[in-house]
Amino acid sequence: MTPYRDSAVDDPEHAGVPIGIDLDLFRGPLGHESDEERAARVAAAADNLDELRHAGQDDEITALDAQYAEALMRTVPLRPRARTHRRRGAVA
């Protein structure tokens, strides 16, 4: 096996993620992105999805990758909530 494969298999962040699917491209980054950055990312994701669909006509795995990428485009990334500390019994 190549070192890349070993590190990808051992990395829990990439466990179960199809090879060739960039989560940030299709889902969006977990951090902030401007309207211009989002428009560019969505356009690139749409182009990439078209390529996956075309290649998926001849390859079942790539067809599944295309379905996964399309589903990611319909999701919203979860962002961590801001933590607020409240004391019990405190009166405002």
Coordinates of N, CA and C in Angstrom, one line a residue:
M1 N 0.8 -1.2 0.0 CA 0.0 0.0 0.0 C 0.9 1.2 0.0
T2 N 0.3 2.3 -0.5 CA 1.0 3.6 -0.6 C 0.8 4.3 0.8
P3 N 1.8 5.2 1.1 CA 1.6 5.9 2.4 C 0.3 6.7 2.4
Y4 N -0.1 7.2 1.2 CA -1.4 8.0 1.2 C -2.6 7.1 1.6
R5 N -2.6 5.9 1.1 CA -3.7 5.0 1.4 C -3.7 4.7 2.9
D6 N -2.5 4.4 3.5 CA -2.5 4.1 4.9 C -3.0 5.3 5.8
S7 N -2.6 6.5 5.4 CA -3.0 7.6 6.2 C -4.5 7.9 6.1
A8 N -5.0 7.7 4.9 CA -6.4 7.9 4.6 C -7.3 6.9 5.4
V9 N -6.8 5.7 5.5 CA -7.6 4.6 6.2 C -7.6 4.9 7.7
D10 N -6.4 5.4 8.2 CA -6.3 5.6 9.6 C -6.9 6.9 10.1
D11 N -7.3 7.8 9.2 CA -7.8 9.1 9.5 C -9.3 9.0 9.7
P12 N -9.8 9.1 11.0 CA -11.2 9.0 11.2 C -12.1 10.0 10.5
E13 N -11.5 11.2 10.2 CA -12.2 12.2 9.5 C -12.6 11.8 8.1
H14 N -11.8 10.9 7.5 CA -12.1 10.4 6.1 C -12.7 9.0 6.1
A15 N -13.1 8.5 7.2 CA -13.6 7.1 7.2 C -15.0 7.2 6.6
G16 N -15.2 6.3 5.6 CA -16.5 6.2 4.9 C -16.7 7.3 3.9
V17 N -15.8 8.2 3.6 CA -16.0 9.2 2.6 C -15.5 8.7 1.3
P18 N -16.3 8.8 0.3 CA -15.9 8.3 -1.0 C -14.6 9.0 -1.5
I19 N -13.7 8.3 -2.1 CA -12.5 9.0 -2.6 C -12.9 9.9 -3.8
G20 N -12.4 11.1 -3.8 CA -12.6 12.1 -4.8 C -13.7 13.1 -4.5
I21 N -14.3 13.0 -3.3 CA -15.4 13.9 -3.0 C -14.8 14.9 -1.9
D22 N -14.8 16.1 -2.3 CA -14.3 17.2 -1.4 C -15.6 17.7 -0.7
L23 N -15.6 17.4 0.6 CA -16.8 17.8 1.4 C -17.0 19.3 1.4
D24 N -15.9 20.1 1.6 CA -16.1 21.5 1.6 C -16.6 22.1 0.3
L25 N -16.2 21.5 -0.8 CA -16.7 21.9 -2.1 C -18.2 21.8 -2.3
F26 N -18.7 20.6 -1.9 CA -20.1 20.3 -2.1 C -21.0 20.8 -1.0
R27 N -20.5 20.7 0.2 CA -21.3 21.0 1.4 C -21.1 22.5 1.8
G28 N -19.9 23.0 1.6 CA -19.6 24.3 2.1 C -18.7 24.2 3.3
P29 N -17.8 25.2 3.5 CA -16.9 25.2 4.6 C -17.6 25.3 5.9
L30 N -17.0 24.9 7.0 CA -17.6 25.0 8.3 C -17.5 26.5 8.8
G31 N -16.5 27.2 8.2 CA -16.4 28.6 8.6 C -17.2 29.5 7.7
H32 N -17.0 30.8 7.9 CA -17.7 31.8 7.1 C -17.1 31.9 5.7
E33 N -18.0 32.1 4.7 CA -17.6 32.4 3.3 C -18.5 33.6 2.8
S34 N -17.8 34.4 2.1 CA -18.5 35.6 1.5 C -19.5 35.1 0.4
D35 N -20.4 36.0 0.0 CA -21.3 35.7 -1.1 C -20.6 35.3 -2.4
E36 N -19.5 36.1 -2.7 CA -18.7 35.8 -3.9 C -18.0 34.4 -3.8
E37 N -17.4 34.1 -2.6 CA -16.8 32.8 -2.4 C -17.8 31.7 -2.6
R38 N -19.0 31.9 -2.0 CA -20.0 30.9 -2.1 C -20.5 30.7 -3.6
A39 N -20.7 31.8 -4.3 CA -21.0 31.6 -5.7 C -20.0 30.9 -6.5
A40 N -18.7 31.2 -6.3 CA -17.6 30.5 -7.0 C -17.6 29.0 -6.6
R41 N -17.8 28.7 -5.3 CA -17.7 27.3 -4.8 C -18.9 26.5 -5.4
V42 N -20.1 27.1 -5.4 CA -21.3 26.4 -6.0 C -21.1 26.2 -7.5
A43 N -20.6 27.2 -8.2 CA -20.3 27.0 -9.6 C -19.3 25.8 -9.9
A44 N -18.3 25.8 -9.1 CA -17.3 24.8 -9.2 C -17.9 23.4 -8.9
A45 N -18.7 23.4 -7.8 CA -19.3 22.1 -7.4 C -20.2 21.6 -8.5
A46 N -21.0 22.5 -9.1 CA -21.9 22.1 -10.2 C -21.2 21.5 -11.3
D47 N -20.0 22.2 -11.7 CA -19.2 21.6 -12.8 C -18.6 20.3 -12.5
N48 N -18.2 20.1 -11.2 CA -17.6 18.8 -10.8 C -18.7 17.8 -10.7
L49 N -19.9 18.1 -10.3 CA -21.0 17.2 -10.3 C -21.4 16.7 -11.7
D50 N -21.4 17.6 -12.6 CA -21.7 17.3 -14.0 C -20.6 16.3 -14.5
E51 N -19.4 16.5 -14.2 CA -18.3 15.6 -14.6 C -18.5 14.2 -13.9
L52 N -18.9 14.2 -12.7 CA -19.1 12.9 -12.0 C -20.3 12.2 -12.6
R53 N -21.3 12.9 -12.9 CA -22.5 12.2 -13.5 C -22.1 11.6 -14.9
H54 N -21.3 12.4 -15.7 CA -20.9 11.9 -17.0 C -20.1 10.6 -16.8
A55 N -19.1 10.7 -16.0 CA -18.2 9.6 -15.7 C -18.9 8.4 -15.1
G56 N -20.0 8.7 -14.3 CA -20.8 7.7 -13.7 C -21.6 6.8 -14.6
Q57 N -21.8 7.3 -15.9 CA -22.5 6.5 -16.8 C -21.8 5.2 -17.1
D58 N -20.5 5.2 -17.0 CA -19.7 4.0 -17.2 C -19.1 3.3 -16.0
D59 N -19.3 3.9 -14.8 CA -18.7 3.4 -13.6 C -19.7 3.5 -12.4
E60 N -20.1 2.4 -11.9 CA -21.1 2.4 -10.8 C -20.6 3.2 -9.6
I61 N -19.3 3.0 -9.2 CA -18.8 3.7 -8.0 C -18.9 5.3 -8.2
T62 N -18.5 5.7 -9.4 CA -18.5 7.1 -9.7 C -20.0 7.6 -9.7
A63 N -20.9 6.8 -10.2 CA -22.3 7.2 -10.1 C -22.8 7.4 -8.7
L64 N -22.3 6.5 -7.8 CA -22.6 6.7 -6.4 C -22.0 7.9 -5.8
D65 N -20.7 8.2 -6.2 CA -20.1 9.4 -5.8 C -20.9 10.7 -6.2
A66 N -21.4 10.6 -7.4 CA -22.2 11.7 -7.9 C -23.5 11.9 -7.1
Q67 N -24.1 10.8 -6.7 CA -25.3 10.9 -5.9 C -25.0 11.5 -4.5
Y68 N -23.8 11.0 -3.9 CA -23.4 11.5 -2.6 C -23.1 13.0 -2.7
A69 N -22.4 13.4 -3.8 CA -22.1 14.9 -3.9 C -23.3 15.7 -4.1
E70 N -24.3 15.2 -4.8 CA -25.5 15.9 -5.0 C -26.3 16.1 -3.7
A71 N -26.3 15.0 -2.9 CA -26.9 15.1 -1.5 C -26.2 16.1 -0.6
L72 N -24.9 16.1 -0.7 CA -24.1 17.1 0.1 C -24.5 18.5 -0.3
M73 N -24.8 18.8 -1.6 CA -25.1 20.1 -2.0 C -26.4 20.6 -1.4
R74 N -27.3 19.6 -1.0 CA -28.6 20.0 -0.4 C -28.5 20.1 1.1
T75 N -27.3 20.0 1.7 CA -27.2 20.1 3.2 C -26.6 21.4 3.6
V76 N -26.8 21.7 4.9 CA -26.2 22.9 5.5 C -25.2 22.4 6.5
P77 N -24.0 22.9 6.4 CA -23.0 22.5 7.4 C -23.4 22.9 8.8
L78 N -23.2 22.0 9.8 CA -23.5 22.4 11.2 C -22.4 23.2 11.7
R79 N -22.8 24.3 12.4 CA -21.8 25.2 13.0 C -21.9 25.1 14.5
P80 N -20.8 25.1 15.2 CA -20.9 25.0 16.6 C -21.6 26.2 17.2
R81 N -22.4 25.9 18.3 CA -23.1 27.0 18.9 C -22.2 27.8 19.8
A82 N -22.6 29.0 20.0 CA -21.8 29.9 20.9 C -22.2 29.4 22.3
R83 N -21.3 29.3 23.2 CA -21.6 28.8 24.5 C -21.8 30.0 25.4
T84 N -22.9 29.9 26.1 CA -23.2 31.0 27.1 C -23.2 30.3 28.5
H85 N -22.7 30.9 29.4 CA -22.6 30.4 30.8 C -23.7 31.0 31.6
R86 N -24.6 30.2 32.2 CA -25.6 30.7 33.1 C -25.4 30.1 34.4
R87 N -25.6 30.9 35.4 CA -25.5 30.3 36.8 C -26.9 29.9 37.2
R88 N -27.0 28.8 37.8 CA -28.3 28.4 38.3 C -28.7 29.2 39.5
G89 N -29.9 29.6 39.5 CA -30.5 30.3 40.6 C -30.2 31.8 40.5
A90 N -29.5 32.3 39.5 CA -29.2 33.7 39.3 C -30.4 34.4 38.9
V91 N -30.6 35.6 39.5 CA -31.7 36.4 39.1 C -31.2 37.5 38.2
A92 N -31.9 37.7 37.1 CA -31.5 38.8 36.2 C -32.0 40.1 36.6

